[in-house]
Amino acid sequence: SSVAAGISVVAAGISVVAVIALRNVPWRYLRWRLSLRMRPHGRTLTLFDVDGTLAVPAQQATPEMISLLARLRQNCAVGIVGAGDFEKQQNQLGGPGLLFRLDFCFSENGVHSFRGKELLHCKSLAEHLGHKKWMSFQSELDCMLQQVRDDAERLLVAIKPGASISERGTFLETRQCTVNVCVIGRTPSLSKAERAAFESIDRDAGLRRRVLDQLVQ
């Protein structure tokens, strides 16, 4: 398809993604293409990860970082990619109007994506599965989480003494195109240090891996 023309994709902090040729672009993309041609390196796309690169996970980027992206975009195409949904990324990167400030946006690891203001791809997982299968998935996931509840409680207390699984929520977050399963719940939010501690302790415990293996089966 007509995606991005002769654009060398340079990922910040990750490996080079692709070089794609531009052809047969509809007229509605003409202004976007012209804006790229007016930039010194408009045929190069600098693609940034969001969490851990442009911003601390679940927190807003600094005004300095927002300004840096704007200055960079004067010279080349700029885009973002990350697992978060679009609304979350927009809130992290300056608020409403993010599509006016970027050339490409790959939310939810790219399954919800934009070129400028134009939607490239979006499909709801729940709609794809259908109501019956989606409800079955949710039910089976609830059973899995109940089975590992005691293990999840122990990990939670290890990183946040005094906390309780019963006081937490959002174990399944439904995004536009993907879902996020969190064995200890996403809310209330954990601090950056607590997130890192959980990541470290679960490398040995393997709780998330066990749940994932069950889901795959």
XYZ file of C-alpha atoms in Angstrom:
217
model
C 0.000 0.000 0.000
C 1.013 3.655 -0.188
C 2.530 4.204 3.205
C 5.728 6.153 3.380
C 7.979 6.943 0.519
C 11.615 6.268 0.377
C 11.573 6.926 4.070
C 14.505 5.509 5.990
C 13.005 4.476 9.305
C 15.418 5.140 12.154
C 14.254 3.872 15.547
C 15.535 5.689 18.628
C 16.780 3.113 21.082
C 15.617 0.173 18.919
C 16.758 -1.382 15.681
C 15.948 0.018 12.228
C 12.435 -0.986 11.240
C 11.977 -0.621 7.480
C 12.493 1.370 4.331
C 9.276 1.705 2.370
C 8.670 3.228 -1.051
C 6.078 5.956 -1.650
C 3.867 5.594 -4.671
C 0.298 6.112 -5.784
C -0.444 8.325 -2.797
C -4.023 9.715 -2.884
C -4.451 13.463 -3.218
C -5.508 13.800 0.402
C -1.894 13.002 1.374
C -0.374 15.629 -0.915
C -0.070 18.319 1.747
C 1.582 15.833 4.125
C 4.064 14.782 1.419
C 4.851 18.390 0.562
C 5.516 19.196 4.210
C 8.066 16.354 4.307
C 9.786 17.573 1.143
C 10.243 20.989 2.707
C 12.271 19.501 5.560
C 16.035 19.007 5.108
C 15.735 15.289 5.899
C 12.044 14.781 5.234
C 12.617 11.335 3.733
C 13.946 10.047 7.049
C 11.594 8.926 9.804
C 12.885 9.031 13.364
C 10.735 6.622 15.346
C 10.700 6.784 19.158
C 9.457 4.368 21.769
C 7.246 6.171 24.296
C 7.494 4.563 27.758
C 11.044 4.596 29.024
C 12.324 6.741 26.142
C 10.211 9.873 25.699
C 8.487 9.592 29.065
C 8.541 7.671 32.308
C 5.896 4.904 32.004
C 2.393 6.180 32.851
C 3.707 9.732 33.313
C 3.801 12.833 31.133
C 6.843 13.760 29.101
C 8.670 16.901 30.151
C 8.032 20.179 28.287
C 11.665 19.984 27.161
C 11.033 16.618 25.499
C 7.898 17.902 23.739
C 9.878 20.879 22.488
C 12.700 18.621 21.310
C 10.294 16.552 19.179
C 8.891 19.732 17.624
C 12.375 20.970 16.737
C 13.363 17.589 15.344
C 10.256 17.549 13.152
C 11.470 20.704 11.425
C 14.231 18.564 9.912
C 12.767 15.064 9.460
C 9.642 12.972 9.869
C 8.922 12.026 13.487
C 6.845 9.167 14.826
C 6.181 7.159 17.969
C 5.564 3.489 18.715
C 4.511 1.832 21.950
C 2.226 -0.658 23.658
C 0.010 2.027 25.194
C -3.285 3.049 23.622
C -3.522 6.280 21.646
C -5.295 8.274 24.363
C -2.610 7.369 26.875
C 0.176 8.325 24.477
C -1.531 11.599 23.640
C -1.866 12.460 27.333
C 1.813 11.656 27.854
C 3.002 13.720 24.894
C 1.435 17.129 25.259
C -2.297 16.459 25.276
C -4.930 16.886 22.510
C -3.697 17.409 18.967
C -0.925 14.803 18.990
C -1.648 13.797 15.380
C -0.922 17.381 14.307
C 2.462 17.181 16.039
C 3.634 13.852 14.608
C 3.948 12.266 11.170
C 3.347 8.693 12.313
C 1.774 7.226 15.421
C 1.867 3.480 16.083
C -0.214 2.839 19.191
C -0.746 -0.576 20.790
C 2.426 -1.824 19.069
C 1.166 -0.626 15.697
C -2.253 -2.276 15.428
C -3.821 1.167 15.947
C -1.834 3.446 13.674
C -1.952 6.836 11.995
C -0.072 8.623 9.235
C -0.514 12.258 10.098
C -4.222 12.593 10.870
C -5.142 9.647 8.630
C -6.076 6.361 10.297
C -4.050 3.474 8.837
C -5.314 0.551 10.885
C -7.697 -0.137 13.756
C -9.578 -3.282 14.696
C -11.096 -4.151 18.054
C -10.025 -7.523 19.435
C -13.425 -7.953 21.076
C -15.191 -7.301 17.770
C -12.813 -9.647 15.954
C -13.516 -12.511 18.366
C -17.248 -11.893 18.549
C -19.358 -11.529 21.676
C -19.509 -15.226 22.578
C -15.763 -15.871 22.320
C -14.942 -12.576 24.024
C -17.143 -13.373 27.011
C -15.595 -16.854 27.185
C -12.106 -15.318 27.172
C -12.987 -12.958 30.019
C -14.521 -15.759 32.054
C -11.540 -18.085 31.638
C -9.133 -15.255 32.430
C -10.991 -14.513 35.669
C -10.606 -18.183 36.650
C -6.876 -18.097 35.866
C -6.329 -14.988 37.943
C -8.220 -16.510 40.838
C -5.973 -19.583 40.670
C -2.808 -17.460 40.970
C -4.283 -14.913 43.395
C -2.201 -16.085 46.377
C 1.021 -15.947 44.354
C 0.105 -12.496 43.052
C -0.576 -11.334 46.609
C 2.876 -12.480 47.736
C 4.594 -10.622 44.900
C 2.540 -7.490 45.559
C 3.380 -7.477 49.274
C 7.051 -8.010 48.452
C 7.171 -4.765 46.461
C 4.559 -2.823 48.443
C 4.294 -3.971 52.073
C 0.768 -3.735 53.444
C -0.885 -3.788 50.020
C -3.640 -6.268 49.183
C -4.896 -7.702 45.886
C -8.457 -7.161 47.111
C -7.790 -3.398 47.109
C -6.594 -3.363 43.520
C -8.407 -3.337 40.184
C -8.108 -3.330 36.373
C -6.684 -6.813 35.962
C -7.905 -6.748 32.361
C -7.641 -3.485 30.423
C -9.411 -3.457 27.079
C -7.747 -1.099 24.639
C -8.799 -0.137 21.116
C -7.130 -3.117 19.437
C -5.419 -5.086 22.208
C -5.892 -6.143 25.807
C -3.521 -5.814 28.754
C -3.569 -8.429 31.517
C -2.001 -7.465 34.859
C -1.813 -10.185 37.527
C -1.560 -7.626 40.365
C -3.948 -5.061 38.880
C -3.094 -1.768 37.169
C -4.901 0.458 39.673
C -4.067 2.229 41.891
C -0.914 3.027 39.913
C 2.422 1.804 41.194
C 5.468 4.039 41.387
C 8.345 3.677 38.948
C 10.415 1.981 41.675
C 7.586 -0.437 42.505
C 7.145 -1.332 38.842
C 10.858 -2.034 38.521
C 10.834 -4.125 41.713
C 7.927 -6.222 40.432
C 9.652 -6.734 37.080
C 12.764 -7.953 38.884
C 11.051 -10.276 41.352
C 8.781 -11.835 38.726
C 11.756 -12.777 36.556
C 12.412 -15.458 39.161
C 8.811 -16.148 40.163
C 7.582 -16.421 36.565
C 3.980 -15.630 37.461
C 3.189 -13.670 34.310
C 4.816 -16.336 32.164
C 2.621 -19.016 33.742
C -0.540 -17.010 33.077
C 0.584 -16.330 29.502
C 1.279 -20.016 28.892
C -2.236 -20.843 30.135
C -3.751 -18.206 27.855
C -1.884 -19.573 24.842
C -3.140 -23.077 25.585
